[in-house]
mmCIF file of C-alpha atoms and ligand atoms in Angstrom:
data_model
loop_
_atom_site.group_PDB
_atom_site.id
_atom_site.type_symbol
_atom_site.label_atom_id
_atom_site.label_comp_id
_atom_site.label_asym_id
_atom_site.label_seq_id
_atom_site.Cartn_x
_atom_site.Cartn_y
_atom_site.Cartn_z
ATOM 1 C CA UNK A 1 20.899 28.799 -40.142
ATOM 2 C CA UNK A 2 23.828 27.167 -38.422
ATOM 3 C CA UNK A 3 24.096 26.119 -34.818
ATOM 4 C CA UNK A 4 26.378 29.003 -33.846
ATOM 5 C CA UNK A 5 23.871 31.657 -34.998
ATOM 6 C CA UNK A 6 21.034 29.762 -33.351
ATOM 7 C CA UNK A 7 22.855 29.664 -30.001
ATOM 8 C CA UNK A 8 23.790 33.353 -30.263
ATOM 9 C CA UNK A 9 20.162 34.319 -30.752
ATOM 10 C CA UNK A 10 19.139 32.270 -27.754
ATOM 11 C CA UNK A 11 21.900 33.807 -25.656
ATOM 12 C CA UNK A 12 20.765 37.296 -26.635
ATOM 13 C CA UNK A 13 17.119 36.563 -25.849
ATOM 14 C CA UNK A 14 17.903 35.039 -22.448
ATOM 15 C CA UNK A 15 20.095 38.039 -21.522
ATOM 16 C CA UNK A 16 17.381 40.499 -22.589
ATOM 17 C CA UNK A 17 14.806 38.543 -20.538
ATOM 18 C CA UNK A 18 17.070 38.537 -17.479
ATOM 19 C CA UNK A 19 17.535 42.287 -17.735
ATOM 20 C CA UNK A 20 13.832 42.942 -18.247
ATOM 21 C CA UNK A 21 12.839 40.856 -15.193
ATOM 22 C CA UNK A 22 15.598 42.453 -13.149
ATOM 23 C CA UNK A 23 14.367 45.903 -14.093
ATOM 24 C CA UNK A 24 10.691 45.115 -13.486
ATOM 25 C CA UNK A 25 9.531 47.240 -10.564
ATOM 26 C CA UNK A 26 5.754 47.273 -10.972
ATOM 27 C CA UNK A 27 2.918 44.970 -11.868
ATOM 28 C CA UNK A 28 2.812 46.464 -15.348
ATOM 29 C CA UNK A 29 6.517 46.131 -16.168
ATOM 30 C CA UNK A 30 6.613 42.608 -14.712
ATOM 31 C CA UNK A 31 3.636 41.533 -16.800
ATOM 32 C CA UNK A 32 5.056 43.143 -19.952
ATOM 33 C CA UNK A 33 8.317 41.193 -19.479
ATOM 34 C CA UNK A 34 6.403 37.996 -18.800
ATOM 35 C CA UNK A 35 4.345 38.299 -21.993
ATOM 36 C CA UNK A 36 7.356 39.218 -24.111
ATOM 37 C CA UNK A 37 9.752 36.554 -22.886
ATOM 38 C CA UNK A 38 7.924 33.843 -20.938
ATOM 39 C CA UNK A 39 4.322 33.682 -22.139
ATOM 40 C CA UNK A 40 3.296 30.682 -24.193
ATOM 41 C CA UNK A 41 2.880 33.112 -27.066
ATOM 42 C CA UNK A 42 6.205 34.885 -26.569
ATOM 43 C CA UNK A 43 6.868 35.894 -30.175
ATOM 44 C CA UNK A 44 10.621 36.017 -29.818
ATOM 45 C CA UNK A 45 11.050 32.605 -28.255
ATOM 46 C CA UNK A 46 8.647 31.055 -30.745
ATOM 47 C CA UNK A 47 10.485 32.568 -33.707
ATOM 48 C CA UNK A 48 13.809 31.110 -32.540
ATOM 49 C CA UNK A 49 12.210 27.776 -31.706
ATOM 50 C CA UNK A 50 10.898 27.540 -35.276
ATOM 51 C CA UNK A 51 14.412 27.773 -36.617
ATOM 52 C CA UNK A 52 15.415 24.605 -34.826
ATOM 53 C CA UNK A 53 13.998 22.717 -37.777
ATOM 54 C CA UNK A 54 16.319 24.504 -40.174
ATOM 55 C CA UNK A 55 19.474 23.304 -38.392
ATOM 56 C CA UNK A 56 21.467 20.405 -39.785
ATOM 57 C CA UNK A 57 20.060 17.099 -38.671
ATOM 58 C CA UNK A 58 23.232 16.412 -36.663
ATOM 59 C CA UNK A 59 23.040 19.781 -34.844
ATOM 60 C CA UNK A 60 19.434 19.519 -33.804
ATOM 61 C CA UNK A 61 19.964 17.632 -30.501
ATOM 62 C CA UNK A 62 22.494 20.253 -29.371
ATOM 63 C CA UNK A 63 20.171 23.049 -30.579
ATOM 64 C CA UNK A 64 17.288 21.546 -28.588
ATOM 65 C CA UNK A 65 19.457 21.351 -25.492
ATOM 66 C CA UNK A 66 20.465 25.006 -25.799
ATOM 67 C CA UNK A 67 16.840 26.012 -26.339
ATOM 68 C CA UNK A 68 15.865 24.289 -23.081
ATOM 69 C CA UNK A 69 18.731 25.961 -21.241
ATOM 70 C CA UNK A 70 17.599 29.389 -22.466
ATOM 71 C CA UNK A 71 14.016 28.637 -21.398
ATOM 72 C CA UNK A 72 15.268 27.595 -17.942
ATOM 73 C CA UNK A 73 17.217 30.866 -17.596
ATOM 74 C CA UNK A 74 14.129 32.882 -18.529
ATOM 75 C CA UNK A 75 12.009 30.934 -16.044
ATOM 76 C CA UNK A 76 14.615 31.449 -13.298
ATOM 77 C CA UNK A 77 14.651 35.205 -13.976
ATOM 78 C CA UNK A 78 10.859 35.259 -13.822
ATOM 79 C CA UNK A 79 10.825 33.303 -10.540
ATOM 80 C CA UNK A 80 13.350 35.645 -8.971
ATOM 81 C CA UNK A 81 11.334 38.683 -10.018
ATOM 82 C CA UNK A 82 8.156 37.098 -8.610
ATOM 83 C CA UNK A 83 9.918 36.548 -5.304
ATOM 84 C CA UNK A 84 11.519 39.974 -5.250
ATOM 85 C CA UNK A 85 8.213 41.670 -5.953
ATOM 86 C CA UNK A 86 6.817 40.372 -2.652
ATOM 87 C CA UNK A 87 5.556 43.215 -0.419
ATOM 88 C CA UNK A 88 4.640 46.117 -2.663
ATOM 89 C CA UNK A 89 5.148 44.028 -5.806
ATOM 90 C CA UNK A 90 3.164 41.165 -4.240
ATOM 91 C CA UNK A 91 0.127 43.393 -4.178
ATOM 92 C CA UNK A 92 0.794 44.160 -7.798
ATOM 93 C CA UNK A 93 1.015 40.426 -8.575
ATOM 94 C CA UNK A 94 -2.290 39.870 -6.848
ATOM 95 C CA UNK A 95 -3.831 42.535 -9.033
ATOM 96 C CA UNK A 96 -2.561 40.646 -12.087
ATOM 97 C CA UNK A 97 -4.009 37.409 -10.694
ATOM 98 C CA UNK A 98 -2.426 33.960 -10.517
ATOM 99 C CA UNK A 99 -0.147 32.953 -13.352
ATOM 100 C CA UNK A 100 -2.696 30.849 -15.167
ATOM 101 C CA UNK A 101 -2.183 30.328 -18.849
ATOM 102 C CA UNK A 102 -5.648 29.833 -20.350
ATOM 103 C CA UNK A 103 -4.187 28.630 -23.631
ATOM 104 C CA UNK A 104 -2.846 25.408 -22.058
ATOM 105 C CA UNK A 105 -4.994 22.258 -22.419
ATOM 106 C CA UNK A 106 -7.463 21.792 -19.537
ATOM 107 C CA UNK A 107 -6.929 19.219 -16.805
ATOM 108 C CA UNK A 108 -9.411 18.695 -13.994
ATOM 109 C CA UNK A 109 -8.353 19.143 -10.397
ATOM 110 C CA UNK A 110 -10.023 16.765 -7.927
ATOM 111 C CA UNK A 111 -11.247 18.296 -4.725
ATOM 112 C CA UNK A 112 -11.835 15.916 -1.828
ATOM 113 C CA UNK A 113 -15.293 14.456 -1.228
ATOM 114 C CA UNK A 114 -16.955 12.999 1.831
ATOM 115 C CA UNK A 115 -16.639 9.245 2.325
ATOM 116 C CA UNK A 116 -19.518 7.184 0.848
ATOM 117 C CA UNK A 117 -20.511 6.043 4.354
ATOM 118 C CA UNK A 118 -20.669 9.666 5.564
ATOM 119 C CA UNK A 119 -22.782 10.496 2.511
ATOM 120 C CA UNK A 120 -25.045 7.522 3.253
ATOM 121 C CA UNK A 121 -25.458 8.586 6.888
ATOM 122 C CA UNK A 122 -26.506 12.080 5.818
ATOM 123 C CA UNK A 123 -28.945 10.634 3.278
ATOM 124 C CA UNK A 124 -30.491 8.233 5.832
ATOM 125 C CA UNK A 125 -30.882 11.064 8.346
ATOM 126 C CA UNK A 126 -32.649 13.129 5.720
ATOM 127 C CA UNK A 127 -35.113 10.341 4.805
ATOM 128 C CA UNK A 128 -35.843 9.415 8.420
ATOM 129 C CA UNK A 129 -36.170 13.101 9.274
ATOM 130 C CA UNK A 130 -39.022 13.316 6.785
ATOM 131 C CA UNK A 131 -40.670 10.409 8.628
ATOM 132 C CA UNK A 132 -40.389 12.357 11.891
ATOM 133 C CA UNK A 133 -37.321 10.647 13.443
ATOM 134 C CA UNK A 134 -34.813 13.002 15.142
ATOM 135 C CA UNK A 135 -31.101 12.036 15.112
ATOM 136 C CA UNK A 136 -29.328 11.446 18.448
ATOM 137 C CA UNK A 137 -25.778 10.385 19.328
ATOM 138 C CA UNK A 138 -24.419 7.870 21.811
ATOM 139 C CA UNK A 139 -20.927 6.929 23.031
ATOM 140 C CA UNK A 140 -18.840 4.261 21.292
ATOM 141 C CA UNK A 141 -17.234 3.106 24.561
ATOM 142 C CA UNK A 142 -20.081 1.586 26.522
ATOM 143 C CA UNK A 143 -20.744 -0.195 29.809
ATOM 144 C CA UNK A 144 -22.352 -3.599 30.121
ATOM 145 C CA UNK A 145 -25.566 -2.040 31.444
ATOM 146 C CA UNK A 146 -26.333 -0.198 28.204
ATOM 147 C CA UNK A 147 -24.861 -2.764 25.808
ATOM 148 C CA UNK A 148 -26.423 -5.853 27.455
ATOM 149 C CA UNK A 149 -28.161 -5.782 30.837
ATOM 150 C CA UNK A 150 -30.799 -3.125 30.160
ATOM 151 C CA UNK A 151 -31.354 -4.757 26.769
ATOM 152 C CA UNK A 152 -32.455 -7.949 28.512
ATOM 153 C CA UNK A 153 -29.320 -9.854 27.467
ATOM 154 C CA UNK A 154 -28.556 -12.175 30.407
ATOM 155 C CA UNK A 155 -25.056 -12.918 31.741
ATOM 156 C CA UNK A 156 -24.829 -16.339 30.115
ATOM 157 C CA UNK A 157 -25.975 -15.109 26.672
ATOM 158 C CA UNK A 158 -23.443 -15.909 23.915
ATOM 159 C CA UNK A 159 -23.624 -12.286 22.677
ATOM 160 C CA UNK A 160 -21.719 -11.277 25.859
ATOM 161 C CA UNK A 161 -18.847 -13.709 25.254
ATOM 162 C CA UNK A 162 -15.463 -11.919 25.494
ATOM 163 C CA UNK A 163 -14.517 -13.580 22.215
ATOM 164 C CA UNK A 164 -17.436 -11.887 20.465
ATOM 165 C CA UNK A 165 -16.761 -8.394 21.790
ATOM 166 C CA UNK A 166 -14.006 -5.836 22.179
ATOM 167 C CA UNK A 167 -13.848 -5.476 25.968
ATOM 168 C CA UNK A 168 -11.473 -2.829 27.292
ATOM 169 C CA UNK A 169 -9.110 -3.778 30.089
ATOM 170 C CA UNK A 170 -9.712 -2.113 33.446
ATOM 171 C CA UNK A 171 -6.724 -0.279 34.958
ATOM 172 C CA UNK A 172 -5.025 -2.494 37.542
ATOM 173 C CA UNK A 173 -6.966 -5.646 36.605
ATOM 174 C CA UNK A 174 -4.992 -8.665 35.430
ATOM 175 C CA UNK A 175 -7.795 -10.199 33.391
ATOM 176 C CA UNK A 176 -10.958 -8.951 31.719
ATOM 177 C CA UNK A 177 -14.086 -9.762 33.705
ATOM 178 C CA UNK A 178 -16.839 -9.295 31.175
ATOM 179 C CA UNK A 179 -19.500 -9.450 33.864
ATOM 180 C CA UNK A 180 -17.944 -6.937 36.245
ATOM 181 C CA UNK A 181 -20.267 -3.993 36.708
ATOM 182 C CA UNK A 182 -17.532 -1.564 35.610
ATOM 183 C CA UNK A 183 -16.607 -3.592 32.490
ATOM 184 C CA UNK A 184 -16.379 -1.402 29.394
ATOM 185 C CA UNK A 185 -16.410 -2.374 25.750
ATOM 186 C CA UNK A 186 -16.600 -0.886 22.279
ATOM 187 C CA UNK A 187 -20.342 -1.033 21.654
ATOM 188 C CA UNK A 188 -21.389 -4.008 19.550
ATOM 189 C CA UNK A 189 -24.711 -2.462 18.486
ATOM 190 C CA UNK A 190 -26.403 0.927 18.410
ATOM 191 C CA UNK A 191 -29.295 -0.471 20.490
ATOM 192 C CA UNK A 192 -27.353 0.996 23.451
ATOM 193 C CA UNK A 193 -28.677 4.405 22.399
ATOM 194 C CA UNK A 194 -32.285 3.242 22.818
ATOM 195 C CA UNK A 195 -31.574 2.741 26.524
ATOM 196 C CA UNK A 196 -29.725 6.041 26.913
ATOM 197 C CA UNK A 197 -32.588 7.964 25.318
ATOM 198 C CA UNK A 198 -35.358 6.209 27.253
ATOM 199 C CA UNK A 199 -33.476 6.681 30.552
ATOM 200 C CA UNK A 200 -33.474 10.417 30.005
ATOM 201 C CA UNK A 201 -36.730 11.127 28.235
ATOM 202 C CA UNK A 202 -40.385 10.310 28.577
ATOM 203 C CA UNK A 203 -42.529 9.142 25.624
ATOM 204 C CA UNK A 204 -43.386 10.058 22.950
ATOM 205 C CA UNK A 205 -39.973 9.182 21.510
ATOM 206 C CA UNK A 206 -39.137 8.954 17.836
ATOM 207 C CA UNK A 207 -35.384 8.889 17.232
ATOM 208 C CA UNK A 208 -32.673 7.410 15.051
ATOM 209 C CA UNK A 209 -29.030 6.970 15.962
ATOM 210 C CA UNK A 210 -26.309 6.366 13.409
ATOM 211 C CA UNK A 211 -22.790 5.413 14.345
ATOM 212 C CA UNK A 212 -19.927 2.962 14.499
ATOM 213 C CA UNK A 213 -20.141 -0.436 16.160
ATOM 214 C CA UNK A 214 -17.420 -3.032 16.673
ATOM 215 C CA UNK A 215 -17.367 -6.831 16.545
ATOM 216 C CA UNK A 216 -14.434 -9.224 16.141
ATOM 217 C CA UNK A 217 -15.974 -10.561 12.920
ATOM 218 C CA UNK A 218 -13.640 -11.786 10.237
ATOM 219 C CA UNK A 219 -13.718 -9.437 7.227
ATOM 220 C CA UNK A 220 -15.355 -10.900 4.128
ATOM 221 C CA UNK A 221 -17.561 -9.525 1.348
ATOM 222 C CA UNK A 222 -20.408 -8.576 3.709
ATOM 223 C CA UNK A 223 -18.694 -8.328 7.127
ATOM 224 C CA UNK A 224 -16.181 -5.931 8.617
ATOM 225 C CA UNK A 225 -14.996 -5.688 12.257
ATOM 226 C CA UNK A 226 -16.028 -2.023 12.405
ATOM 227 C CA UNK A 227 -19.223 -1.044 10.679
ATOM 228 C CA UNK A 228 -22.154 1.347 11.133
ATOM 229 C CA UNK A 229 -25.716 0.811 12.190
ATOM 230 C CA UNK A 230 -28.837 2.930 12.045
ATOM 231 C CA UNK A 231 -30.949 2.378 15.123
ATOM 232 C CA UNK A 232 -34.556 3.511 15.119
ATOM 233 C CA UNK A 233 -36.905 3.772 18.106
ATOM 234 C CA UNK A 234 -40.525 4.862 18.325
ATOM 235 C CA UNK A 235 -42.248 4.661 21.698
ATOM 236 C CA UNK A 236 -45.680 6.007 22.574
ATOM 237 C CA UNK A 237 -49.097 4.606 23.457
ATOM 238 C CA UNK A 238 -50.595 2.596 20.589
ATOM 239 C CA UNK A 239 -47.462 1.868 18.504
ATOM 240 C CA UNK A 240 -47.810 -1.539 16.819
ATOM 241 C CA UNK A 241 -45.980 -3.940 14.550
ATOM 242 C CA UNK A 242 -47.956 -2.450 11.629
ATOM 243 C CA UNK A 243 -46.244 0.917 12.242
ATOM 244 C CA UNK A 244 -42.860 -0.813 12.258
ATOM 245 C CA UNK A 245 -43.486 -2.547 8.944
ATOM 246 C CA UNK A 246 -44.856 0.623 7.322
ATOM 247 C CA UNK A 247 -41.892 2.737 8.422
ATOM 248 C CA UNK A 248 -39.352 0.180 7.196
ATOM 249 C CA UNK A 249 -41.168 -0.179 3.882
ATOM 250 C CA UNK A 250 -41.372 3.591 3.384
ATOM 251 C CA UNK A 251 -37.712 3.940 4.293
ATOM 252 C CA UNK A 252 -36.724 1.156 1.866
ATOM 253 C CA UNK A 253 -38.607 2.627 -1.086
ATOM 254 C CA UNK A 254 -37.221 6.112 -0.388
ATOM 255 C CA UNK A 255 -33.630 4.926 -0.155
ATOM 256 C CA UNK A 256 -33.533 1.979 -2.551
ATOM 257 C CA UNK A 257 -36.313 2.783 -5.017
ATOM 258 C CA UNK A 258 -39.976 1.990 -5.569
ATOM 259 C CA UNK A 259 -39.239 -1.468 -6.926
ATOM 260 C CA UNK A 260 -37.424 -2.769 -3.835
ATOM 261 C CA UNK A 261 -38.759 -6.034 -2.434
ATOM 262 C CA UNK A 262 -38.644 -6.283 1.354
ATOM 263 C CA UNK A 263 -39.277 -9.339 3.547
ATOM 264 C CA UNK A 264 -39.819 -9.708 7.302
ATOM 265 C CA UNK A 265 -38.679 -13.032 8.754
ATOM 266 C CA UNK A 266 -39.525 -14.177 12.309
ATOM 267 C CA UNK A 267 -36.420 -13.977 14.452
ATOM 268 C CA UNK A 268 -35.237 -13.516 18.022
ATOM 269 C CA UNK A 269 -33.583 -10.631 19.863
ATOM 270 C CA UNK A 270 -33.606 -10.533 23.690
ATOM 271 C CA UNK A 271 -34.748 -6.894 23.626
ATOM 272 C CA UNK A 272 -37.694 -7.192 21.221
ATOM 273 C CA UNK A 273 -40.756 -9.440 21.220
ATOM 274 C CA UNK A 274 -41.885 -10.328 18.622
ATOM 275 C CA UNK A 275 -38.700 -9.913 16.580
ATOM 276 C CA UNK A 276 -38.064 -9.954 12.852
ATOM 277 C CA UNK A 277 -35.121 -9.996 10.517
ATOM 278 C CA UNK A 278 -35.396 -7.509 7.615
ATOM 279 C CA UNK A 279 -34.247 -8.716 4.193
ATOM 280 C CA UNK A 280 -34.154 -6.963 0.813
ATOM 281 C CA UNK A 281 -33.952 -8.701 -2.519
ATOM 282 C CA UNK A 282 -30.653 -8.086 -4.286
ATOM 283 C CA UNK A 283 -29.701 -9.767 -7.563
ATOM 284 C CA UNK A 284 -32.254 -12.526 -6.907
ATOM 285 C CA UNK A 285 -30.850 -13.182 -3.418
ATOM 286 C CA UNK A 286 -32.328 -12.224 -0.072
ATOM 287 C CA UNK A 287 -29.770 -10.182 1.874
ATOM 288 C CA UNK A 288 -30.174 -9.426 5.584
ATOM 289 C CA UNK A 289 -30.126 -5.696 6.296
ATOM 290 C CA UNK A 290 -31.074 -5.646 9.948
ATOM 291 C CA UNK A 291 -33.184 -6.700 12.864
ATOM 292 C CA UNK A 292 -36.314 -5.183 14.351
ATOM 293 C CA UNK A 293 -39.226 -5.809 16.656
ATOM 294 C CA UNK A 294 -41.533 -4.537 19.385
ATOM 295 C CA UNK A 295 -39.569 -3.309 22.412
ATOM 296 C CA UNK A 296 -39.662 -6.079 25.038
ATOM 297 C CA UNK A 297 -41.671 -5.152 28.191
ATOM 298 C CA UNK A 298 -38.583 -6.038 30.287
ATOM 299 C CA UNK A 299 -36.631 -3.295 28.481
ATOM 300 C CA UNK A 300 -39.428 -0.763 29.025
ATOM 301 C CA UNK A 301 -39.409 -1.676 32.734
ATOM 302 C CA UNK A 302 -35.577 -1.423 32.937
ATOM 303 C CA UNK A 303 -35.806 2.252 31.950
ATOM 304 C CA UNK A 304 -38.732 2.950 34.264
ATOM 305 C CA UNK A 305 -41.589 2.913 31.722
ATOM 306 C CA UNK A 306 -44.881 1.129 32.310
ATOM 307 C CA UNK A 307 -45.393 -1.493 29.559
ATOM 308 C CA UNK A 308 -49.138 -1.333 30.235
ATOM 309 C CA UNK A 309 -49.129 2.329 29.181
ATOM 310 C CA UNK A 310 -46.694 2.518 26.259
ATOM 311 C CA UNK A 311 -45.487 0.296 23.469
ATOM 312 C CA UNK A 312 -42.717 0.824 20.983
ATOM 313 C CA UNK A 313 -40.756 -0.611 18.125
ATOM 314 C CA UNK A 314 -37.041 -0.612 17.410
ATOM 315 C CA UNK A 315 -34.883 -1.536 14.454
ATOM 316 C CA UNK A 316 -31.164 -1.707 13.688
ATOM 317 C CA UNK A 317 -29.973 -1.722 10.065
ATOM 318 C CA UNK A 318 -26.452 -2.180 8.680
ATOM 319 C CA UNK A 319 -25.434 1.118 7.033
ATOM 320 C CA UNK A 320 -22.700 -0.439 4.859
ATOM 321 C CA UNK A 321 -25.130 -3.003 3.455
ATOM 322 C CA UNK A 322 -27.600 -0.224 2.576
ATOM 323 C CA UNK A 323 -24.877 1.825 0.911
ATOM 324 C CA UNK A 324 -23.645 -1.248 -0.979
ATOM 325 C CA UNK A 325 -27.116 -2.167 -2.219
ATOM 326 C CA UNK A 326 -27.809 1.363 -3.450
ATOM 327 C CA UNK A 327 -24.444 1.864 -5.147
ATOM 328 C CA UNK A 328 -24.018 -1.767 -6.271
ATOM 329 C CA UNK A 329 -20.827 -2.294 -4.270
ATOM 330 C CA UNK A 330 -20.336 -6.030 -3.903
ATOM 331 C CA UNK A 331 -17.464 -6.130 -1.377
ATOM 332 C CA UNK A 332 -17.730 -4.206 1.918
ATOM 333 C CA UNK A 333 -13.910 -4.114 2.166
ATOM 334 C CA UNK A 334 -13.775 -1.735 -0.812
ATOM 335 C CA UNK A 335 -15.369 0.912 1.433
ATOM 336 C CA UNK A 336 -12.414 0.815 3.820
ATOM 337 C CA UNK A 337 -9.396 0.279 1.573
ATOM 338 C CA UNK A 338 -8.899 4.037 1.199
ATOM 339 C CA UNK A 339 -8.335 3.631 -2.522
ATOM 340 C CA UNK A 340 -9.003 7.090 -3.946
ATOM 341 C CA UNK A 341 -9.873 5.641 -7.353
ATOM 342 C CA UNK A 342 -12.787 3.839 -5.697
ATOM 343 C CA UNK A 343 -13.792 6.674 -3.361
ATOM 344 C CA UNK A 344 -13.809 9.345 -6.088
ATOM 345 C CA UNK A 345 -16.733 7.576 -7.748
ATOM 346 C CA UNK A 346 -19.126 8.759 -5.023
HETATM 347 C C1 FA5 B 1 -28.402 -6.115 15.891
HETATM 348 O O1 FA5 B 1 -27.306 -5.601 16.017
HETATM 349 C C2 FA5 B 1 -29.596 -5.604 16.649
HETATM 350 N N1 FA5 B 1 -29.151 -4.615 17.596
HETATM 351 C C3 FA5 B 1 -30.602 -5.030 15.670
HETATM 352 C C4 FA5 B 1 -31.915 -4.710 16.319
HETATM 353 C C5 FA5 B 1 -32.153 -3.414 16.758
HETATM 354 C C6 FA5 B 1 -32.881 -5.679 16.478
HETATM 355 C C7 FA5 B 1 -33.373 -3.097 17.366
HETATM 356 C C8 FA5 B 1 -34.072 -5.391 17.088
HETATM 357 C C9 FA5 B 1 -34.320 -4.084 17.508
HETATM 358 P P1 FA5 B 1 -27.635 -7.835 14.098
HETATM 359 O O2 FA5 B 1 -26.542 -8.415 14.904
HETATM 360 O O3 FA5 B 1 -28.400 -8.781 13.263
HETATM 361 O O4 FA5 B 1 -28.685 -7.080 14.991
HETATM 362 O O5 FA5 B 1 -27.031 -6.688 13.203
HETATM 363 C C10 FA5 B 1 -27.854 -5.820 12.430
HETATM 364 C C11 FA5 B 1 -27.283 -5.609 11.048
HETATM 365 O O6 FA5 B 1 -25.953 -5.108 11.124
HETATM 366 C C12 FA5 B 1 -27.121 -6.868 10.222
HETATM 367 O O7 FA5 B 1 -28.348 -7.250 9.652
HETATM 368 C C13 FA5 B 1 -26.143 -6.434 9.175
HETATM 369 O O8 FA5 B 1 -26.773 -5.657 8.180
HETATM 370 C C14 FA5 B 1 -25.237 -5.532 9.973
HETATM 371 N N2 FA5 B 1 -24.027 -6.252 10.386
HETATM 372 C C15 FA5 B 1 -23.885 -7.147 11.387
HETATM 373 N N3 FA5 B 1 -22.602 -7.546 11.487
HETATM 374 C C16 FA5 B 1 -21.926 -6.890 10.525
HETATM 375 C C17 FA5 B 1 -20.540 -6.846 10.106
HETATM 376 N N4 FA5 B 1 -19.588 -7.537 10.726
HETATM 377 N N5 FA5 B 1 -20.199 -6.060 9.064
HETATM 378 C C18 FA5 B 1 -21.160 -5.316 8.429
HETATM 379 N N6 FA5 B 1 -22.455 -5.287 8.786
HETATM 380 C C19 FA5 B 1 -22.840 -6.065 9.812
#
């Protein structure tokens, strides 16, 4: 076959297709035209395409170009008919279904997923729920009473230093007075929620609170200026350090596996006495996951409880560090880079 004949055939086919799509006035006639001229198995188009190989070597590039032009004309006619058949024809199109060609090779289509930290939060809530802890929320913008004073953190404590916190400026004030009673800050710990709950509720209390906290920490492999904590609080007569250790052990084995090794190290927090630091073994290293302890009597008094009547324990764990340990993420910054290739793994 020579190029002239080849082009004539293409011309004829494209014209026939244009007429057929123009004449299509129902779902059936549209679909018949689509299968005849535009489907992947369109016999006519395929037959002409096959003849491309029989053209002279020198004519083949031009033949290929003409073939593509004819295909584009057919596609344009199909698109116009699809558009024109809106309204009445649209219903007909719906009856046919979307133009999916099942003979084409498969390719997966990624739907969005929740962020690994959101997934972790849901998982932690579920485990703690089984241990009888109800989830509660607290505000991220806090006052100094809930973030420090009620937690027994005195004015001169380094944790209140403006350089270690994100204080918010007060309207009209020229400088930030971190000790002013109306001073507000982005909460630096979820322990604020302990106070809010105890102020409004009488024992027995068994809650967890999961949320964002903010500290001007320099980002490195294990620190980020915004991260999440899980606060736990259990207050009722007779609660002891043994309950605290059991709950944290049970939580650790549920979330990290039966073989997790957990260690409690003596520590200090102004709002718990005694206090411990909670470490888990990770790749032969002890990594700090949080702090815990028995609620200090001064804190119980600050919320109007009688420390002679009730005792309680509290803990605060870093959610990112838990998520990282479980999923073997070694750099916390990966969680916040918004790299979809990383996030799609969860
Ligand atoms: C506290 O914040 C205490 N409120 C915990 C607590 C609650 C003690 C109740 C006693 C009773 P700490 O500052 O150590 O403690 O922080 C707790 C955990 O948060 C750390 O162990 C760590 O896992 C995580 N964490 C702290 N800073 C960062 C950061 N910049 N980035 C990521 N995680 C952090």
